[in-house]
mmCIF file of C-alpha atoms and ligand atoms in Angstrom:
data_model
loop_
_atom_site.group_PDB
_atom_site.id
_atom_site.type_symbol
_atom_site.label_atom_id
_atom_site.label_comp_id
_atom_site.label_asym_id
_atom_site.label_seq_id
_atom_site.Cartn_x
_atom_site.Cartn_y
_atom_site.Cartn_z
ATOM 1 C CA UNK A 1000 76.672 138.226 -17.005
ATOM 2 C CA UNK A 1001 77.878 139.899 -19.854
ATOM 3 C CA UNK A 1002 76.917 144.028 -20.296
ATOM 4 C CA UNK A 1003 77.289 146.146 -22.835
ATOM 5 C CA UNK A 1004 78.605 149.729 -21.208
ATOM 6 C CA UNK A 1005 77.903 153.310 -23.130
ATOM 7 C CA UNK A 1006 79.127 151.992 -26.133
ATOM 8 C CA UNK A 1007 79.900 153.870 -28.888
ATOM 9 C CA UNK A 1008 80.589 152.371 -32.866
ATOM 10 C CA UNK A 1009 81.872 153.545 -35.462
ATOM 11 C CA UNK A 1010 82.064 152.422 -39.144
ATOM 12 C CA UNK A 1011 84.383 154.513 -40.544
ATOM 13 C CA UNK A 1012 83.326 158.502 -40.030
ATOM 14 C CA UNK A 1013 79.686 157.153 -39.941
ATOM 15 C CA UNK A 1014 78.748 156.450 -35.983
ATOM 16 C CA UNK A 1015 76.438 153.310 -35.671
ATOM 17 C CA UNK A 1016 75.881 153.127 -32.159
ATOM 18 C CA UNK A 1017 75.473 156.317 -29.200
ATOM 19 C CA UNK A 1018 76.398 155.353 -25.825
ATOM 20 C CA UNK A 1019 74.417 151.403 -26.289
ATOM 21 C CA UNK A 1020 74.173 150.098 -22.645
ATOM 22 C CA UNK A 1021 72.596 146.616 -22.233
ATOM 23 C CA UNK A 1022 72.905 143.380 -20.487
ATOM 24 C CA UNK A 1023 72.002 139.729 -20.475
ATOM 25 C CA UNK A 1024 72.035 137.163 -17.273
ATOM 26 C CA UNK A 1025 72.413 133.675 -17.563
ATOM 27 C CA UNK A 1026 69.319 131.550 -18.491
ATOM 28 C CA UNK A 1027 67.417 134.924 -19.709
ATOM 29 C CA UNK A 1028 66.255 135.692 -23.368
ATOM 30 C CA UNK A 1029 66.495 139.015 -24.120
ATOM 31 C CA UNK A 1030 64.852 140.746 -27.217
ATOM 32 C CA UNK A 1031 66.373 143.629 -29.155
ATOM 33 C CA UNK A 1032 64.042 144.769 -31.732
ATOM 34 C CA UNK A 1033 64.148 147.772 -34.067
ATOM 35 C CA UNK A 1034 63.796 149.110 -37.333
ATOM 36 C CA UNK A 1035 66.304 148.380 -40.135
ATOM 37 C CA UNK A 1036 69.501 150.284 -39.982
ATOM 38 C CA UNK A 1037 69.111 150.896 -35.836
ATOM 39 C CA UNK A 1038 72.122 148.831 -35.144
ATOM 40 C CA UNK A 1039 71.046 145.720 -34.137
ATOM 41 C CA UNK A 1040 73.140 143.845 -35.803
ATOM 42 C CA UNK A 1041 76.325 146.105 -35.083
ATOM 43 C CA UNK A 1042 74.758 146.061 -31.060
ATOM 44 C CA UNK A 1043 75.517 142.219 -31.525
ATOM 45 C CA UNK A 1044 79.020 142.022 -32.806
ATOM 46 C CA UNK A 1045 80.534 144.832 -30.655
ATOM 47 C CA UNK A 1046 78.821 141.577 -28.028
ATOM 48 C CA UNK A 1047 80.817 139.175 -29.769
ATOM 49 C CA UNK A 1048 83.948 141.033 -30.546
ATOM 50 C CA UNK A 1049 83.557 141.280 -34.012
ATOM 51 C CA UNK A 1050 83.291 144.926 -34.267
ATOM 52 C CA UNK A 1051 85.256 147.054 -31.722
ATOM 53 C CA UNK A 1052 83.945 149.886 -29.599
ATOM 54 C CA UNK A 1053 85.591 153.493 -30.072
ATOM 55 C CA UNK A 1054 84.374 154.370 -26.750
ATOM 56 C CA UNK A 1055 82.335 152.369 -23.639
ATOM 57 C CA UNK A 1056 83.301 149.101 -22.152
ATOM 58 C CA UNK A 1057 82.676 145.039 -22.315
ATOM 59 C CA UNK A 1058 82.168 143.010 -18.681
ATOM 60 C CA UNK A 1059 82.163 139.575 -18.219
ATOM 61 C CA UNK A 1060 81.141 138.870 -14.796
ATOM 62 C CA UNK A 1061 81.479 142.145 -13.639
ATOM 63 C CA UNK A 1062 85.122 142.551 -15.604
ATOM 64 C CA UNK A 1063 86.310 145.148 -17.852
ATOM 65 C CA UNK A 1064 87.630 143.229 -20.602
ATOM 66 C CA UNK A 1065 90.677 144.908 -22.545
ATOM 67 C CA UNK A 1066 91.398 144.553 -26.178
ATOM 68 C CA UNK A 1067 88.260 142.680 -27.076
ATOM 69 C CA UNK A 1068 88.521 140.127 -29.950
ATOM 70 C CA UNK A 1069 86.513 137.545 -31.616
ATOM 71 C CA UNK A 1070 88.687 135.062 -30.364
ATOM 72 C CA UNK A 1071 88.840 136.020 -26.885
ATOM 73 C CA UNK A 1072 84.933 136.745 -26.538
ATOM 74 C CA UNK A 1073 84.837 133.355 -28.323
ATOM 75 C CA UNK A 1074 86.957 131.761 -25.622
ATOM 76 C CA UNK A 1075 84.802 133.285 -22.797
ATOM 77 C CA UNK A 1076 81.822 131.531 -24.486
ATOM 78 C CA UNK A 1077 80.124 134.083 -26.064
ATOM 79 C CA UNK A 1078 78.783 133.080 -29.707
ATOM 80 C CA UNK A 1079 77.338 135.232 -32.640
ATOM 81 C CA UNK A 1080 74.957 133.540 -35.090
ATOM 82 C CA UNK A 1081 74.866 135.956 -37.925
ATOM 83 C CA UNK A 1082 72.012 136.742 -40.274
ATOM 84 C CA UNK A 1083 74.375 135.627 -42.996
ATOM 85 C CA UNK A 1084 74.242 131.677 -41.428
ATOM 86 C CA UNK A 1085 77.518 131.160 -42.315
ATOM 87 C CA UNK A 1086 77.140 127.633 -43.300
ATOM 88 C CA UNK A 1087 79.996 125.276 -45.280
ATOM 89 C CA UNK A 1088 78.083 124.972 -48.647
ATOM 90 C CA UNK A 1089 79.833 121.583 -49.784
ATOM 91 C CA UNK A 1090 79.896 120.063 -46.570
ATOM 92 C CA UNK A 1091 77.626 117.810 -45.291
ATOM 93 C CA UNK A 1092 75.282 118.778 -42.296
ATOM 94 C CA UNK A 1093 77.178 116.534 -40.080
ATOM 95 C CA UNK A 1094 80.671 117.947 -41.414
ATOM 96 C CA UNK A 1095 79.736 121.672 -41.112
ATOM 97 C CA UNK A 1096 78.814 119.958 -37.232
ATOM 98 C CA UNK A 1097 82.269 118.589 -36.792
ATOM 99 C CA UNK A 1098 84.190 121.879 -38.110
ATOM 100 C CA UNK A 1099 82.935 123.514 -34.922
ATOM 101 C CA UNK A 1100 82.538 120.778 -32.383
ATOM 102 C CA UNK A 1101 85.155 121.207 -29.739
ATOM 103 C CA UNK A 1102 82.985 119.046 -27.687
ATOM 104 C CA UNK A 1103 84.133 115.890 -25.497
ATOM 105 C CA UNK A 1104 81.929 113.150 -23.691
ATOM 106 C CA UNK A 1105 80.915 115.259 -20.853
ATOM 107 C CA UNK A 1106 80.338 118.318 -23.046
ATOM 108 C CA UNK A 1107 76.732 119.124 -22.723
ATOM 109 C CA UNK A 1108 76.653 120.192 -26.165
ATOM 110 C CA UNK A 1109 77.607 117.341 -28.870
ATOM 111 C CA UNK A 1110 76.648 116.615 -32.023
ATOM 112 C CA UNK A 1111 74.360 114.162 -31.190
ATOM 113 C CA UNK A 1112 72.727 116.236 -28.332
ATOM 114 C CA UNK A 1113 72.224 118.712 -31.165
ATOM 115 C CA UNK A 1114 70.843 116.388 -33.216
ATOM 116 C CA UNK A 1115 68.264 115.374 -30.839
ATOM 117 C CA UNK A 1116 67.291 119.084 -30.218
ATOM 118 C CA UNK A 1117 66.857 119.245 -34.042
ATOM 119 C CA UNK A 1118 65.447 116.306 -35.017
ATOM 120 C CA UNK A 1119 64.870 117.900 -38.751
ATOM 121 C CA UNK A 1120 68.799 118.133 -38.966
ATOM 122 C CA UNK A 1121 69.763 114.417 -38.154
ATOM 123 C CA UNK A 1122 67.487 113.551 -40.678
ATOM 124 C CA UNK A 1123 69.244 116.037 -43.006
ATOM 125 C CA UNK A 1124 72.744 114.594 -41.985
ATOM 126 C CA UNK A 1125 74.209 113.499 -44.970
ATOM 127 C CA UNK A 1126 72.674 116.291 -47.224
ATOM 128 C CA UNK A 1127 74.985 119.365 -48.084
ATOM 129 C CA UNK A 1128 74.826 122.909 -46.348
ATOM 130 C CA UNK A 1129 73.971 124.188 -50.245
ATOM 131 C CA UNK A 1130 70.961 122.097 -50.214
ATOM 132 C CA UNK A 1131 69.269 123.093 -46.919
ATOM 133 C CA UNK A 1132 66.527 125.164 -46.856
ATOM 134 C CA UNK A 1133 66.492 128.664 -45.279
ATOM 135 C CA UNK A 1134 65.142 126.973 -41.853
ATOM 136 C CA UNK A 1135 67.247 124.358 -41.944
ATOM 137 C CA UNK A 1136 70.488 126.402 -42.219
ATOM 138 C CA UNK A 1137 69.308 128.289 -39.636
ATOM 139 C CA UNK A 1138 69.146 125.289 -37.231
ATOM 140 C CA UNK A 1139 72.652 124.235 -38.643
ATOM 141 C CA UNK A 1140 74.327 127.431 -37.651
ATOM 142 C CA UNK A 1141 72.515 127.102 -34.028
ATOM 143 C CA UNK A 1142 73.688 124.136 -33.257
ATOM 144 C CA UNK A 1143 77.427 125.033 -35.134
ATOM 145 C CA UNK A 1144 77.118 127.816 -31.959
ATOM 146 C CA UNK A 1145 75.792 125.547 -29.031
ATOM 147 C CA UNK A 1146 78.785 122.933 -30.199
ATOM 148 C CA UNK A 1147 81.357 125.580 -28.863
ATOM 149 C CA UNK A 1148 79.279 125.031 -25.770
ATOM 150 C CA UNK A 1149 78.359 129.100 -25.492
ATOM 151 C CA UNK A 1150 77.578 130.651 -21.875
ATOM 152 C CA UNK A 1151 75.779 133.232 -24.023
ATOM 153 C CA UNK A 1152 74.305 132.819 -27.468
ATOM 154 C CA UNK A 1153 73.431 135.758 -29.618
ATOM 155 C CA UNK A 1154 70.709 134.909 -32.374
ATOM 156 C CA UNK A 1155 70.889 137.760 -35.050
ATOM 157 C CA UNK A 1156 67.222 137.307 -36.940
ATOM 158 C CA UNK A 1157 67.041 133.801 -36.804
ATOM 159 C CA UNK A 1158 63.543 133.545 -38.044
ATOM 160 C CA UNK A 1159 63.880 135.894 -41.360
ATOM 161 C CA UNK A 1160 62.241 134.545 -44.535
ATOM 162 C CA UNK A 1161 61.488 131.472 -42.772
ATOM 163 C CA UNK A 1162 58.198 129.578 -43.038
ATOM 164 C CA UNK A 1163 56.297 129.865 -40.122
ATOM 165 C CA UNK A 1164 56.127 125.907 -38.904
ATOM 166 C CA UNK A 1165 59.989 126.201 -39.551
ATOM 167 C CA UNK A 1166 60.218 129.669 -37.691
ATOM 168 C CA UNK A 1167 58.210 128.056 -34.852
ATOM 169 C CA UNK A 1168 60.689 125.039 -34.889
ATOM 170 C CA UNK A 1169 63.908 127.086 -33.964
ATOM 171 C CA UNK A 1170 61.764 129.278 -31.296
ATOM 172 C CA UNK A 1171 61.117 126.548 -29.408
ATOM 173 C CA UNK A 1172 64.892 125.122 -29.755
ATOM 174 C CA UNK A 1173 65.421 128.728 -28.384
ATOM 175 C CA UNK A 1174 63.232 128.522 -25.705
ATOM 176 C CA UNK A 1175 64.805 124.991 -24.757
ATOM 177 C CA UNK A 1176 68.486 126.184 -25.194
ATOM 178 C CA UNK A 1177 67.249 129.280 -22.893
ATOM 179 C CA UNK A 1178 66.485 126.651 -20.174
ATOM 180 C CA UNK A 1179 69.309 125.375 -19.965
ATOM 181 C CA UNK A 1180 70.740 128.645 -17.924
ATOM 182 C CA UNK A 1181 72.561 130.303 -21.510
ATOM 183 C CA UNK A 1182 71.776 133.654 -21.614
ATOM 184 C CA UNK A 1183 70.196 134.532 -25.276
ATOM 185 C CA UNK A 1184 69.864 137.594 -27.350
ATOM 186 C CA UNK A 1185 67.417 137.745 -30.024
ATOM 187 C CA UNK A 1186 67.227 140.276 -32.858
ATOM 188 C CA UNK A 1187 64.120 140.599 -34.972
ATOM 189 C CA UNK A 1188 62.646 143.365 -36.444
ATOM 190 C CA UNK A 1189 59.160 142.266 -36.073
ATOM 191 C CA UNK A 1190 58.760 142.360 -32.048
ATOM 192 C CA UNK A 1191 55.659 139.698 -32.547
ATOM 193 C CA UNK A 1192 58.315 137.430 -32.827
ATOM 194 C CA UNK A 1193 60.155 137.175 -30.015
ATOM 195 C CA UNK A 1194 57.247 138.146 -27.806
ATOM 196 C CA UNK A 1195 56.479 134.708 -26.895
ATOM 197 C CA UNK A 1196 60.431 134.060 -25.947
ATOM 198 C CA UNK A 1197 61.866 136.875 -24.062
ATOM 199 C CA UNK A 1198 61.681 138.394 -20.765
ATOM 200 C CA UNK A 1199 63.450 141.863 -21.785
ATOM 201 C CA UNK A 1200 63.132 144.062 -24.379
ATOM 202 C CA UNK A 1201 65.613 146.762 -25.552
ATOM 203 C CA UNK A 1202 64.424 148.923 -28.467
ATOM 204 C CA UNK A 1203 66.861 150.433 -30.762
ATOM 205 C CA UNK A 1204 66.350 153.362 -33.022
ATOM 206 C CA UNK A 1205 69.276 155.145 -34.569
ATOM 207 C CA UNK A 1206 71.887 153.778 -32.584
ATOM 208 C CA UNK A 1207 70.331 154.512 -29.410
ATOM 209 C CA UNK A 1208 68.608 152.787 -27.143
ATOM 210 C CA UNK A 1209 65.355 154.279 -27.685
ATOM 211 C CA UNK A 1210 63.076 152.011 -25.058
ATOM 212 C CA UNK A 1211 64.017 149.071 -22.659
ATOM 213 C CA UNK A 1212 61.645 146.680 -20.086
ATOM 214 C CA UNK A 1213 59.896 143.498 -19.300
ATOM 215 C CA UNK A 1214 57.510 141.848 -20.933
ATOM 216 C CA UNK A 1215 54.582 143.356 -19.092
ATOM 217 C CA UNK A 1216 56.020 147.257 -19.494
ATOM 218 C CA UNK A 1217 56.364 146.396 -23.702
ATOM 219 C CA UNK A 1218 52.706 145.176 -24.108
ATOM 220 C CA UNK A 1219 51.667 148.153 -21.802
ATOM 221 C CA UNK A 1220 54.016 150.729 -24.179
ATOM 222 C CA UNK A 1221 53.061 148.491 -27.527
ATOM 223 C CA UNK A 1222 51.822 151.776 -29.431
ATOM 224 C CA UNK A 1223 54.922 153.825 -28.489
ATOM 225 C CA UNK A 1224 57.022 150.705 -28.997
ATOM 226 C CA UNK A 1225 55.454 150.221 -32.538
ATOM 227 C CA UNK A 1226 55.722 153.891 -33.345
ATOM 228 C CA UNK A 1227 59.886 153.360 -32.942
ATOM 229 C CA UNK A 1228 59.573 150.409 -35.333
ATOM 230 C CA UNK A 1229 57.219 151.695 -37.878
ATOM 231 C CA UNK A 1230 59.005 152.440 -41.218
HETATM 232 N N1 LIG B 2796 80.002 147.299 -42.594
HETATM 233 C C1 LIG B 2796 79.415 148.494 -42.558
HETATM 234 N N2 LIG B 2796 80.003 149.582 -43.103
HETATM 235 C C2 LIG B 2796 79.423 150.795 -43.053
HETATM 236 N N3 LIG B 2796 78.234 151.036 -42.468
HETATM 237 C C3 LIG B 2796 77.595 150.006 -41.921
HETATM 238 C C4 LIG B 2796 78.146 148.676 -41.927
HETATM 239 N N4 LIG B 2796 77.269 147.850 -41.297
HETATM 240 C C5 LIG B 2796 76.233 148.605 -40.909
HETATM 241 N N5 LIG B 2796 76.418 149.898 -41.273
HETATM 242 C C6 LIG B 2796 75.498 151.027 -40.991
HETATM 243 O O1 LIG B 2796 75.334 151.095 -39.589
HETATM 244 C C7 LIG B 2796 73.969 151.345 -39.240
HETATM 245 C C8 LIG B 2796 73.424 150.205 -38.395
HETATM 246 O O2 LIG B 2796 73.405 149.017 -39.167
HETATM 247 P P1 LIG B 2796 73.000 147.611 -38.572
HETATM 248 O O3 LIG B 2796 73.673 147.425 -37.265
HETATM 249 O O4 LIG B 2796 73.263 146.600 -39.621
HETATM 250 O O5 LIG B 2796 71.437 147.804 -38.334
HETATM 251 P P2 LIG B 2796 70.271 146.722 -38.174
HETATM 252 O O6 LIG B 2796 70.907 145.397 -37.901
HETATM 253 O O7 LIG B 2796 69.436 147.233 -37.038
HETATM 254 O O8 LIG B 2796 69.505 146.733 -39.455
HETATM 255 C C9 LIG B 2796 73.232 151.528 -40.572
HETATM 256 O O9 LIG B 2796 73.201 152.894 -40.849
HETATM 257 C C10 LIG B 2796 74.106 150.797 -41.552
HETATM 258 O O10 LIG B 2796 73.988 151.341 -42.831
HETATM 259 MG MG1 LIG B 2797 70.754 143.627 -38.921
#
């Protein structure tokens, strides 16, 4: 299990995130919605050890990690997906695949196995990452994750500006990737979107955590819940 413990970010003098708690069990999709500039995406890298923590704590399995890095939170299996994609332009599909495959035979995740969960990318093999379209890159840096074979995978708006049949597509990779007992963060700013997906919800709001529950308690709260969203 990996949790998130009172954790504070800064960038700079300017303080992103207030005391963030939050945490994600194997084989459970959990949603973490908010409005634009709440700190989602800085909630999700001080995850991944991409952006450290001035105050609060990482566990792993009930451990207080020291001197978090990307590397080491890496290692652990814990993967970031960031909005940005993060895709080799000039490289083929199956290339940008390879960069990050540090699978062998009895790897669950391969290249293959990734192909077959997107079919739309094995057909897109050959093609270069510059050519894909918006949905497509977004499966390609999913399955760059899932080929460092992730115990946690943290998905930061993986459905903006995508069509919806193509947004639907990588939900339900999501959903099938969530099966398999990784634990899974999703950030959206629209909470329709990952209603149909997770099982918790935290709600950020100016670096805080501002709401947090099932499923059932976020439907009940929806008009407080939209009120923290609203822009
Ligand atoms: N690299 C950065 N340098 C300075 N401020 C940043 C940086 N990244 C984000 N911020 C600020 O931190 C706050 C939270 O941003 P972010 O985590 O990106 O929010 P969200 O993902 O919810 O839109 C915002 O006020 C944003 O302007
Ligand atoms: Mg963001």
């Amino acid at each position: 299990m990996l949790e998130l413990e009172r954790a504070q970010v800064f960038y700079g003098g300017a303080q992103a995130l207030f005391e963030v708690s939050m945490e994600i069990e194997p084989g459970e999709v959990v949603a973490l919605v908010g409005r634009n500039g709440a700190g989602k995406s800085t909630a999700l890298k001080a995850l991944a050890g991409w952006e450290p923590l001035r105050e609060g704590t990482i566990r792993w399995n009930g451990s207080a990690l020291r001197a978090v890095s990307a590397e080491q939170m890496s290692r652990l299996g814990i993967a970031l997906v960031p909005d940005s994609r993060q895709v080799f332009p000039l490289l083929s599909v199956e290339e940008n695949l390879r960069m990050s495959s540090v699978a062998h035979k009895a790897s669950r995740w391969t290249i293959e196995s990734a192909f077959s969960l997107f079919p739309r990318l094995a057909e897109r093999r050959t093609a270069a990452g510059a050519a894909l379209s918006g949905g497509e890159q977004q499966m390609l840096a999913i399955a760059r994750a899932l080929l460092c074979q992730p115990a946690v995978l943290l998905l930061d708006e993986p459905t903006e500006g995508l069509s919806p049949i193509m947004a639907q597509a990588v939900l339900e990779a999501i959903r099938t990737v969530a099966s398999e007992q990784i634990g899974i963060v999703i950030v959206e700013q629209n909470a329709r979107i990952p209603l149909q997906l997770a099982r918790r919800f935290y709600v950020l709001d100016s670096g805080c955590v501002a709401w947090k529950g099932n499923r059932e308690a976020f439907l009940r709260d929806e008009e407080k819940v939209n009120r923290l969203m609203s822009v």
